[in-house]
XYZ file of N, CA, C and O in Angstrom:
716
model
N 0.846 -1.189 0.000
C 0.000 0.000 0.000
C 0.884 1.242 0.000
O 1.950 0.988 0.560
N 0.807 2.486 -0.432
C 1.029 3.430 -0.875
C 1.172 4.289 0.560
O 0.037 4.434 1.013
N 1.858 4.709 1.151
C 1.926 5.648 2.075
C 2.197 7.398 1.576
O 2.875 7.971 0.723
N 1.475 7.699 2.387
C 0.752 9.270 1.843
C 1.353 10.266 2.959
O 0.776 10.109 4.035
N 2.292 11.181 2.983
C 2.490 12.445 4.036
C 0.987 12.572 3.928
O 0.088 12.140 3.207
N 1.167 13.574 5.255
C 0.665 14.289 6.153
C -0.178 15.916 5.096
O -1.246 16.499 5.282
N 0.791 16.114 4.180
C 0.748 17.221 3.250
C 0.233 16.619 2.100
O -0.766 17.091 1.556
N 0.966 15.342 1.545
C 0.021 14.591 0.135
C -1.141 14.819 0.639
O -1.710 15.710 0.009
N -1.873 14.327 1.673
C -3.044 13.709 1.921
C -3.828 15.454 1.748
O -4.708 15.613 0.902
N -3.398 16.566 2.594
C -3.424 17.931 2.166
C -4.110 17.859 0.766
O -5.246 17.493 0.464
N -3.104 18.308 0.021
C -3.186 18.212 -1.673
C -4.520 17.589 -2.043
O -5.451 18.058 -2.698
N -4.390 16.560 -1.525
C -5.054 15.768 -2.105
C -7.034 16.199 -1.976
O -7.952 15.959 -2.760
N -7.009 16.874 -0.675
C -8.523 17.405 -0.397
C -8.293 18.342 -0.860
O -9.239 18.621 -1.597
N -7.212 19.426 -0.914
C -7.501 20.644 -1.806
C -7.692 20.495 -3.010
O -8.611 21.210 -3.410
N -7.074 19.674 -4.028
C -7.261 19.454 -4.765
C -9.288 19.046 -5.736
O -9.826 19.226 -6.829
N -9.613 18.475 -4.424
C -11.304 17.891 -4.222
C -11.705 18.976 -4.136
O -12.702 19.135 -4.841
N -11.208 20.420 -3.233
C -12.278 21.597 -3.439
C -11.781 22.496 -3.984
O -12.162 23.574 -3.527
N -10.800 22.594 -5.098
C -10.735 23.405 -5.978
C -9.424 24.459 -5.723
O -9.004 24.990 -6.752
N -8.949 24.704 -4.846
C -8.503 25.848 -4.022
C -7.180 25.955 -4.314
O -6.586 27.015 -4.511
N -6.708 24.846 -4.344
C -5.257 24.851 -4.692
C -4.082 25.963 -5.640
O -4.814 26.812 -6.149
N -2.800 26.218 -5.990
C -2.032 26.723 -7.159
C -2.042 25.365 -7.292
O -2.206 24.582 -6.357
N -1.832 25.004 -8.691
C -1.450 23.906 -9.312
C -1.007 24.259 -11.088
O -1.719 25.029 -11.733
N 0.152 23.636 -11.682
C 0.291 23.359 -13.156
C -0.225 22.225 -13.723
O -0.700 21.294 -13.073
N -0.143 22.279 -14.965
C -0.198 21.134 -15.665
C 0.993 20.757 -15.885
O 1.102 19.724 -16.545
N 1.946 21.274 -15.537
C 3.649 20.870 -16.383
C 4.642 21.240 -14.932
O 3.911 21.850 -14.152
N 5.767 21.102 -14.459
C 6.358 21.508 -13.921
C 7.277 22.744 -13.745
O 8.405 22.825 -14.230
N 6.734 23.596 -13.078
C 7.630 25.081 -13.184
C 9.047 25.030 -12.660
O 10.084 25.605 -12.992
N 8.765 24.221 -11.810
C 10.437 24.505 -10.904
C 11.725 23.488 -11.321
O 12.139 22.421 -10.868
N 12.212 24.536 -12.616
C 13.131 23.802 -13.095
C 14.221 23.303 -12.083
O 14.577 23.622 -10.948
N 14.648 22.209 -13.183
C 16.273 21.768 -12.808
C 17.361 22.988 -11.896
O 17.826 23.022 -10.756
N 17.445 24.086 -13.366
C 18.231 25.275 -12.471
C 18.131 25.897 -11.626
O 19.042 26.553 -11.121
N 16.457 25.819 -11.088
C 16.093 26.870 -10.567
C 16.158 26.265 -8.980
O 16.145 26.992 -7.986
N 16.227 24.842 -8.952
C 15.570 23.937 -7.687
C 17.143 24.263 -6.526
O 18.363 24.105 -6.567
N 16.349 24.661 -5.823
C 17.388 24.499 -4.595
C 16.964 23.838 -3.393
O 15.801 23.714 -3.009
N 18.245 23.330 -2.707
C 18.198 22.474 -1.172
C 17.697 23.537 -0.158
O 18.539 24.241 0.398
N 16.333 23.703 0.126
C 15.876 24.548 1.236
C 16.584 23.827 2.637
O 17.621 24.283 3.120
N 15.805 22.533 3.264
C 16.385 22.078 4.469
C 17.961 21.412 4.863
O 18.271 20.403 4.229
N 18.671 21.790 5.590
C 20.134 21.209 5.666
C 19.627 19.759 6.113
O 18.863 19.587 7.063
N 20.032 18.961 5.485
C 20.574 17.258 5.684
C 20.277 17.298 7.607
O 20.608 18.273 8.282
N 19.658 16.130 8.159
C 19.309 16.141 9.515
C 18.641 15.606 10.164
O 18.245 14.532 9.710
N 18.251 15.920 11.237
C 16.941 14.979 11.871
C 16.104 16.410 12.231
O 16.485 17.521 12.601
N 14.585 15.748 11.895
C 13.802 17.092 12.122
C 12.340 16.652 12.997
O 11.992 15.471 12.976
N 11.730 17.419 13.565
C 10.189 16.944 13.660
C 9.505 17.803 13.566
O 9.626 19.005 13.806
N 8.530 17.046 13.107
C 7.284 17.995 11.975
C 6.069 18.189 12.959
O 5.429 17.138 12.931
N 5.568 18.959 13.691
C 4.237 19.403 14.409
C 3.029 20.026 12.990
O 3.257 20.391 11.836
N 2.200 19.945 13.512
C 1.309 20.277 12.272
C 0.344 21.615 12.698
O -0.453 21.360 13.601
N 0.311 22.970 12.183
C -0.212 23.984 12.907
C -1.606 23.719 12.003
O -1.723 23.474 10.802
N -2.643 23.871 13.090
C -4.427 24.067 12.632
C -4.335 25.571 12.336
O -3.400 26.265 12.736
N -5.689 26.172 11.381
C -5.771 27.542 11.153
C -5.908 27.972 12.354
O -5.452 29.113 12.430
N -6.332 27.588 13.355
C -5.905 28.358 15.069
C -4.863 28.757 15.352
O -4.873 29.623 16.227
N -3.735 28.417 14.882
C -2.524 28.493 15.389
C -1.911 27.402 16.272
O -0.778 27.514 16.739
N -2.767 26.255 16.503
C -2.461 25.754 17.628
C -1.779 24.017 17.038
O -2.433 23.384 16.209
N -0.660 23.545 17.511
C -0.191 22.509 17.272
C -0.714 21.556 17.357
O -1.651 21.481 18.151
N -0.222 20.100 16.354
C -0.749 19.011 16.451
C -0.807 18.406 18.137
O -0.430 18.974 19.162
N -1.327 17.267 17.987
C -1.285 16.635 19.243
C 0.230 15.976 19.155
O 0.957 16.000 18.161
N 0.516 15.403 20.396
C 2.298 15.080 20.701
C 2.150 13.661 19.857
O 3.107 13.328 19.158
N 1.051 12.873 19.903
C 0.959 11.353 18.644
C 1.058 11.326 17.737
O 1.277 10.303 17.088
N 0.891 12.869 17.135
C 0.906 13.070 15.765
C 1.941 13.371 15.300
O 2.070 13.155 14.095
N 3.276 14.086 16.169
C 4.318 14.670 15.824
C 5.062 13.726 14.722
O 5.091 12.545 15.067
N 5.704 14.028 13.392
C 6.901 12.744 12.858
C 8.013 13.144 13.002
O 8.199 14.246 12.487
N 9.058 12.600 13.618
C 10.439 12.426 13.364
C 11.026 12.139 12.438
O 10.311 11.530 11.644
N 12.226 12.299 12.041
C 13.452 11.080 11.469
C 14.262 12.284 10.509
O 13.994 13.467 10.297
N 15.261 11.482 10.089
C 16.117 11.494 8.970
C 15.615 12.621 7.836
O 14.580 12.267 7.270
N 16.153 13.914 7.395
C 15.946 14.009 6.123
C 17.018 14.378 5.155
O 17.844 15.123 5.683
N 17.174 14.206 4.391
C 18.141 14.054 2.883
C 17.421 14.322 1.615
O 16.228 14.207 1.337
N 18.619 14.775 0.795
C 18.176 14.581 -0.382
C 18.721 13.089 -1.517
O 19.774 12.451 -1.525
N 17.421 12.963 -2.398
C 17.961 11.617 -3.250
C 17.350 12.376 -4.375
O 16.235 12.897 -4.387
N 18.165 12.361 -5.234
C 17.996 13.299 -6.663
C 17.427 14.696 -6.717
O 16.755 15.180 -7.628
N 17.703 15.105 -5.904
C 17.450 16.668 -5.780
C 16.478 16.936 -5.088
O 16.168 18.118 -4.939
N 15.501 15.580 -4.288
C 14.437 15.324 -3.450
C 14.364 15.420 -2.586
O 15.208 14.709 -2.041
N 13.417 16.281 -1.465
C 13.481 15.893 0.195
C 13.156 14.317 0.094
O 12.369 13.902 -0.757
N 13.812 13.449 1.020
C 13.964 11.704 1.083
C 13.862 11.896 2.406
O 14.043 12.994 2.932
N 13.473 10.506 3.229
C 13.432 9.603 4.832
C 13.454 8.683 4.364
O 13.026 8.364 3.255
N 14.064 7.974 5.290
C 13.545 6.554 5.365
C 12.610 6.269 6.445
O 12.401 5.096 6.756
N 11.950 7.356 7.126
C 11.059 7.346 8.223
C 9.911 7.714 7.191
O 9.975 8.661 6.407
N 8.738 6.731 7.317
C 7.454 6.766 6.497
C 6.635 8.028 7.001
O 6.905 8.447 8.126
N 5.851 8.538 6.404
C 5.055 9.635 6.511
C 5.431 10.929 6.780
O 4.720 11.719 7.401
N 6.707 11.223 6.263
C 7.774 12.401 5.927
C 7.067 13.542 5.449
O 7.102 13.552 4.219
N 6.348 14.650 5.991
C 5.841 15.840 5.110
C 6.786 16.228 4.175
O 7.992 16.188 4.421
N 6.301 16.620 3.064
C 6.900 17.016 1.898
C 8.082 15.588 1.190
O 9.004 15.404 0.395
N 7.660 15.252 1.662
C 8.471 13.622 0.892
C 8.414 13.766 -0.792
O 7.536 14.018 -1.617
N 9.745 13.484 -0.819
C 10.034 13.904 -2.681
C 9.983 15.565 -2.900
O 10.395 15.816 -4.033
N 9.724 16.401 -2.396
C 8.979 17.583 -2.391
C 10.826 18.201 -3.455
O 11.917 17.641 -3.348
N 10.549 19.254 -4.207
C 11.844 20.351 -4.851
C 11.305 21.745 -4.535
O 10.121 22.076 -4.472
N 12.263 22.415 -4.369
C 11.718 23.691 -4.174
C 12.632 25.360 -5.074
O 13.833 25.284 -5.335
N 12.122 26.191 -5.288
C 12.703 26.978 -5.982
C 12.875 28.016 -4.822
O 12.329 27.626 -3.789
N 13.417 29.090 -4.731
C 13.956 30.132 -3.998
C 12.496 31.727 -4.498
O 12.206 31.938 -5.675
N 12.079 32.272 -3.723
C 10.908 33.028 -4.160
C 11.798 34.497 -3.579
O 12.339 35.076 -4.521
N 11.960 34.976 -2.605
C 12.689 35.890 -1.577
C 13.188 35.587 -0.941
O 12.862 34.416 -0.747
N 14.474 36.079 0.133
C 15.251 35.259 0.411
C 15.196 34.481 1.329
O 16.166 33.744 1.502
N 14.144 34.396 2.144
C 13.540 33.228 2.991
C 12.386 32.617 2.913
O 11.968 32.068 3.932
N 11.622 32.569 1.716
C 10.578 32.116 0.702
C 10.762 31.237 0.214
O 11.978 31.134 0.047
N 10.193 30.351 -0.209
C 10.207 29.354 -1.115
C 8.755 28.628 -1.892
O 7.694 28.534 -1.274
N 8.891 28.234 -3.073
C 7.723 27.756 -3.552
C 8.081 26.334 -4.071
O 8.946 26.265 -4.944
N 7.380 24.961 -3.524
C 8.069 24.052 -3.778
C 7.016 22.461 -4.454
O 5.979 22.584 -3.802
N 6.910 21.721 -4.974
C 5.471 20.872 -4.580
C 6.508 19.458 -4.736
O 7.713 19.559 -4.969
N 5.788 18.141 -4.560
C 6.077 17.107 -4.062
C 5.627 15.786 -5.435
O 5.576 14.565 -5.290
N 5.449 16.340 -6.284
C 5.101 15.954 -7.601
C 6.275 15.044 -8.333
O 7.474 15.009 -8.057
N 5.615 14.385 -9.259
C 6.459 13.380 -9.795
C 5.898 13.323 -11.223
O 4.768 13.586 -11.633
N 7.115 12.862 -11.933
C 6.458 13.066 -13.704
C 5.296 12.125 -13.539
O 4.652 12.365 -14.560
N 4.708 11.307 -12.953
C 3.527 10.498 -12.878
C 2.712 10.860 -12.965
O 1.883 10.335 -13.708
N 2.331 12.446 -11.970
C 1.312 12.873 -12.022
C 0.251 13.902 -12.937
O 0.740 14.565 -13.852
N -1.068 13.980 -12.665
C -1.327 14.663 -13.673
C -1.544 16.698 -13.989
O -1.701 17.491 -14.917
N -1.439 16.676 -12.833
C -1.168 18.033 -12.009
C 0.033 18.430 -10.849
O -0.213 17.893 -9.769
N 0.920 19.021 -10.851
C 1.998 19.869 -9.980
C 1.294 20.901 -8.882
O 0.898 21.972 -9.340
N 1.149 20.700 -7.754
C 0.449 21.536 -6.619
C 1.801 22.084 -5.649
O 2.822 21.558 -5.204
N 1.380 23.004 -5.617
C 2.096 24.242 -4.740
C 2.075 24.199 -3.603
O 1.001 24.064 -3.017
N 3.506 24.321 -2.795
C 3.265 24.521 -1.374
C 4.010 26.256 -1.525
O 4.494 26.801 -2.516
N 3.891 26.611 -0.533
C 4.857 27.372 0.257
C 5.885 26.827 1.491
O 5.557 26.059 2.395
N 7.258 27.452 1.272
C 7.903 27.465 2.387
C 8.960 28.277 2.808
O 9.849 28.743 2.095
N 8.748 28.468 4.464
C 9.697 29.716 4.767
C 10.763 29.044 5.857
O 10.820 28.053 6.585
N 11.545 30.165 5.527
C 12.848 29.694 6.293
C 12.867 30.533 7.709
O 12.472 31.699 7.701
N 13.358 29.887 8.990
C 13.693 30.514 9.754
C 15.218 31.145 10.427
O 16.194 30.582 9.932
N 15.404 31.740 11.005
C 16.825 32.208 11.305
C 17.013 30.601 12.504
O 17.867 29.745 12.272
N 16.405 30.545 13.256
C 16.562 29.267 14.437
C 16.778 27.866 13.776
O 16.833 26.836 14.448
N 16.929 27.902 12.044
C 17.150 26.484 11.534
C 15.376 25.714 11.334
O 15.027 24.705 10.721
N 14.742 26.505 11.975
C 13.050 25.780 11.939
C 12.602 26.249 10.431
O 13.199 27.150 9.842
N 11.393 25.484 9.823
C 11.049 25.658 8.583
C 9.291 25.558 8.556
O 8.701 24.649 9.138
N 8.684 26.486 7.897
C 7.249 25.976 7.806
C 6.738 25.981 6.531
O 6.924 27.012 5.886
N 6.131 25.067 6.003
C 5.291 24.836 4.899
C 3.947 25.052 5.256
O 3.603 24.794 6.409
N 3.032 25.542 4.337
C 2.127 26.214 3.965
C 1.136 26.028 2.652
O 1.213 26.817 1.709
N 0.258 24.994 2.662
C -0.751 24.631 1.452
C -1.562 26.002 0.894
O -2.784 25.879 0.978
N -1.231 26.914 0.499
C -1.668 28.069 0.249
C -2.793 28.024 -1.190
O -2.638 27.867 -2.401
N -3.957 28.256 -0.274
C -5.652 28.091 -1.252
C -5.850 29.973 -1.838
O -5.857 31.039 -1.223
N -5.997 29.566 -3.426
C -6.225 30.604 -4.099
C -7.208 31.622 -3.563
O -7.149 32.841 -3.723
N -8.479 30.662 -2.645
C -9.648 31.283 -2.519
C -9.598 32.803 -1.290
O -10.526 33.602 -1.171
N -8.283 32.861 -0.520
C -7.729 33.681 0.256
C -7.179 34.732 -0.489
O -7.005 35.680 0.276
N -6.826 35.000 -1.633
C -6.634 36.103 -2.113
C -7.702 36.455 -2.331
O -8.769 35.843 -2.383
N -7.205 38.410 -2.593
C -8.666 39.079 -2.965
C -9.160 38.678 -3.883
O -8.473 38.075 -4.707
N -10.544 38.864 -4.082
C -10.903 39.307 -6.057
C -10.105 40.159 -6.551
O -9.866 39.910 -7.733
N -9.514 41.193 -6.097
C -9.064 42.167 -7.155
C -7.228 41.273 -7.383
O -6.742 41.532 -8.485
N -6.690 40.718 -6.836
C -5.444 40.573 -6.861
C -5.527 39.114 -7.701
O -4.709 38.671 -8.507
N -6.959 38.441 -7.181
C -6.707 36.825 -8.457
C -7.290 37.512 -10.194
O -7.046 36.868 -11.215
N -7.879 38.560 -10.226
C -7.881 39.240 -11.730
C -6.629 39.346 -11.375
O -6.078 38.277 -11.115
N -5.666 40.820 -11.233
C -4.994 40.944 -11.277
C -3.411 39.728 -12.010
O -2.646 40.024 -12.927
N -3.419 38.680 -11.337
C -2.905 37.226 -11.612
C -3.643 37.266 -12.599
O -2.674 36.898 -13.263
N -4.232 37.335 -13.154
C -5.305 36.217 -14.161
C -5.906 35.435 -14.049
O -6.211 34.758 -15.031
N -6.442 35.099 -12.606
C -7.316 34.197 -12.398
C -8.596 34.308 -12.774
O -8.816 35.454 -13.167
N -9.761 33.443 -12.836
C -10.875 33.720 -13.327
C -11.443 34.366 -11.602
O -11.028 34.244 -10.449
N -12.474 34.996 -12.208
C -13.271 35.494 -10.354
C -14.147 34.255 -9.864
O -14.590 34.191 -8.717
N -14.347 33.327 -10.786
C -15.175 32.474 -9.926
C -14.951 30.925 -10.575
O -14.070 30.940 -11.434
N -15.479 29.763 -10.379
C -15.511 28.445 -10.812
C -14.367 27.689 -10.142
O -13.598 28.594 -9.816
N -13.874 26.629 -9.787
C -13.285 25.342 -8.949
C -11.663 25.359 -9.463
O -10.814 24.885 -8.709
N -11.430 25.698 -10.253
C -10.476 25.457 -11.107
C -9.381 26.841 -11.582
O -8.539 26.929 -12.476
N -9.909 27.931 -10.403
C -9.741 29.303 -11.000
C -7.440 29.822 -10.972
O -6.802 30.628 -11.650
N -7.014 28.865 -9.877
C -5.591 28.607 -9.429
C -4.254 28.625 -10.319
O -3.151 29.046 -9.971
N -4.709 27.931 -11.849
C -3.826 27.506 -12.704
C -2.639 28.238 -12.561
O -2.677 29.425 -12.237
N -1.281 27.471 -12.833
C 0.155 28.805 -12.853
C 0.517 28.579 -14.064
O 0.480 27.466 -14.589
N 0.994 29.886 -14.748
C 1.233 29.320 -16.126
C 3.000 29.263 -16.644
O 3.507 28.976 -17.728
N 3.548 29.642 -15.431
C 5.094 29.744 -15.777
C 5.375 30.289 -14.335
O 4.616 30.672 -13.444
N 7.122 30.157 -14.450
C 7.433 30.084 -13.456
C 7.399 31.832 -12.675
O 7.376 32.191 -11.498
N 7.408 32.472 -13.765
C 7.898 33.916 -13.689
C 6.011 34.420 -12.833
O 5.855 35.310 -11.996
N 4.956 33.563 -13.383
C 3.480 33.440 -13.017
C 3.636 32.880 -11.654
O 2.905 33.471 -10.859
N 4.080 32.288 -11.318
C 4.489 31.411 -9.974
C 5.307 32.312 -8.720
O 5.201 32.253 -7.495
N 6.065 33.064 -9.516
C 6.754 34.191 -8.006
C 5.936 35.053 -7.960
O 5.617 35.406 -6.824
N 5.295 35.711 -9.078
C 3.878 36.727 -8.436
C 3.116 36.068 -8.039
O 2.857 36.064 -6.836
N 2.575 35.387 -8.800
C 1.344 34.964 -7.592
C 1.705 34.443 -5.927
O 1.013 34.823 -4.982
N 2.829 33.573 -5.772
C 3.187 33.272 -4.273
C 4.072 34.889 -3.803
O 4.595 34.646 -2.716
N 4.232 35.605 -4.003
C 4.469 37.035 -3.575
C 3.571 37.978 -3.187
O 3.662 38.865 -2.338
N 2.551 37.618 -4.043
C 0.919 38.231 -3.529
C 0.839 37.703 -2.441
O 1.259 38.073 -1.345
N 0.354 36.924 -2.711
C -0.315 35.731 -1.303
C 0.539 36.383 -0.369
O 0.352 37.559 -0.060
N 1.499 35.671 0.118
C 2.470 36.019 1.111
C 2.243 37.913 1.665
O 1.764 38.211 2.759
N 2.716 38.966 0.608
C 1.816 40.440 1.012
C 0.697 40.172 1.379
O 0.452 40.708 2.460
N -0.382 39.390 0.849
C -1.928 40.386 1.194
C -1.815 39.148 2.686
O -2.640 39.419 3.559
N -1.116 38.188 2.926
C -1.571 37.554 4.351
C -1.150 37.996 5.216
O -1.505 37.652 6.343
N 0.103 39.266 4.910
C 0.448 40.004 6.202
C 1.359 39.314 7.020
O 1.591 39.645 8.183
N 1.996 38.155 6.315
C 2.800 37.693 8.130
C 1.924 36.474 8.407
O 2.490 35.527 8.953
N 0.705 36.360 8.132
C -0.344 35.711 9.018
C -1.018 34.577 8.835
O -2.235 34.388 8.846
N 0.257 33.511 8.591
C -0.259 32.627 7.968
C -0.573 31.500 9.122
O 0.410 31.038 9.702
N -1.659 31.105 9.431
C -1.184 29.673 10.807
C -1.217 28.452 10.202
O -0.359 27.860 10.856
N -1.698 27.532 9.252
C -1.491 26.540 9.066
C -0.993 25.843 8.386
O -1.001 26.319 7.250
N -0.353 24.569 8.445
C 0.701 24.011 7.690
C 1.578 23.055 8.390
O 1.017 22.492 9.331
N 2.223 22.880 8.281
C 3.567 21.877 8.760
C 4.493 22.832 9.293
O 4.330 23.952 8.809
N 5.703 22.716 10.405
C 6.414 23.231 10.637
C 7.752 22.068 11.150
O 7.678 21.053 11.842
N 8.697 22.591 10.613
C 9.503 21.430 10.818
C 10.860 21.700 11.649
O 11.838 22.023 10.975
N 10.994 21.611 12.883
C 12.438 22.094 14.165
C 13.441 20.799 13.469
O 13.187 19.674 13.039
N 14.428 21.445 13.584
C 15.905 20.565 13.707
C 15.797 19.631 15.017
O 15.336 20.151 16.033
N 16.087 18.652 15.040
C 16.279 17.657 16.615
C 17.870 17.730 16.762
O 18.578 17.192 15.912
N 18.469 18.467 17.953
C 19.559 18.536 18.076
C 20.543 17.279 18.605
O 21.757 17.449 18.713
């Protein structure tokens, strides 16, 4: 059986209500992909839109690395497992967990901290304004309104987002170094 992060499984309902950034093709080239997390042991707490952390059963540990330019574990249920990421600002990142298999590329966000901590961020189109998803080119209404059409489409739109949320993002994955 197929084991699914914590964040696939994410995707995977955003994907069901529409909300998502997603391509049809992959934006984040070869050149562009950089190693966001240093090689390590990390654990992943999971923040609710409250702000408030997973429960302590839920926390995952282990190992992370890269294997072909991939976040890798060998500890099962790894958020962002396989995940590449491109560089957005200089503690930004826009990254997804996609494989030529699939039939759509979905967007995370992720930011860097000065303390070595990291948080990812499933960021839903439906949180921007109306005036800023025209603006993008999004349509104003229907399930499907998210599309990115290049990569250069991909740093504005996750540059918006990030401005109009102010700082204020609570939910997502967050991932501490284990010293």
């Amino acid at each position: 059986m197929k084991q699914y992060s914590f964040l696939t499984l994410l995707i995977f309902v955003s994907i069901g209500l529409g909300g998502c950034f997603y391509s049809a093709t992959d934006l984040i080239s070869e050149e562009n992909r950089v190693e966001t997390l240093a090689a390590g042991e990390y654990r992943a707490l999971t923040l609710d839109e409250d702000g408030s952390y997973s429960e302590p059963e839920e926390v995952w540990q282990g190992e992370i690395t890269y294997r072909d330019g991939r976040l890798h574990s060998e500890t099962e249920d790894m958020p962002l497992a396989n995940a590449v990421f491109m560089q957005i600002d200089q503690h930004i990142f826009a990254g997804h967990a996609n494989t030529s298999d699939d039939d759509e590329y979905v967007y995370v966000l992720m930011f860097a901290y000065s303390d070595g901590s990291y948080y990812a961020h499933l960021p839903m189109c439906n949180r921007l304004s109306a005036e800023a998803r025209v603006e993008l080119g999004f349509a104003e209404e229907g399930d499907r309104q998210c599309a990115l059409t290049d990569t250069a489409h991909l740093r504005a739109v996750f540059t918006t987002y990030v401005e109009e949320m102010g700082g204020q993002i609570s939910d997502g994955v967050r991932l501490f170094p284990v010293d």
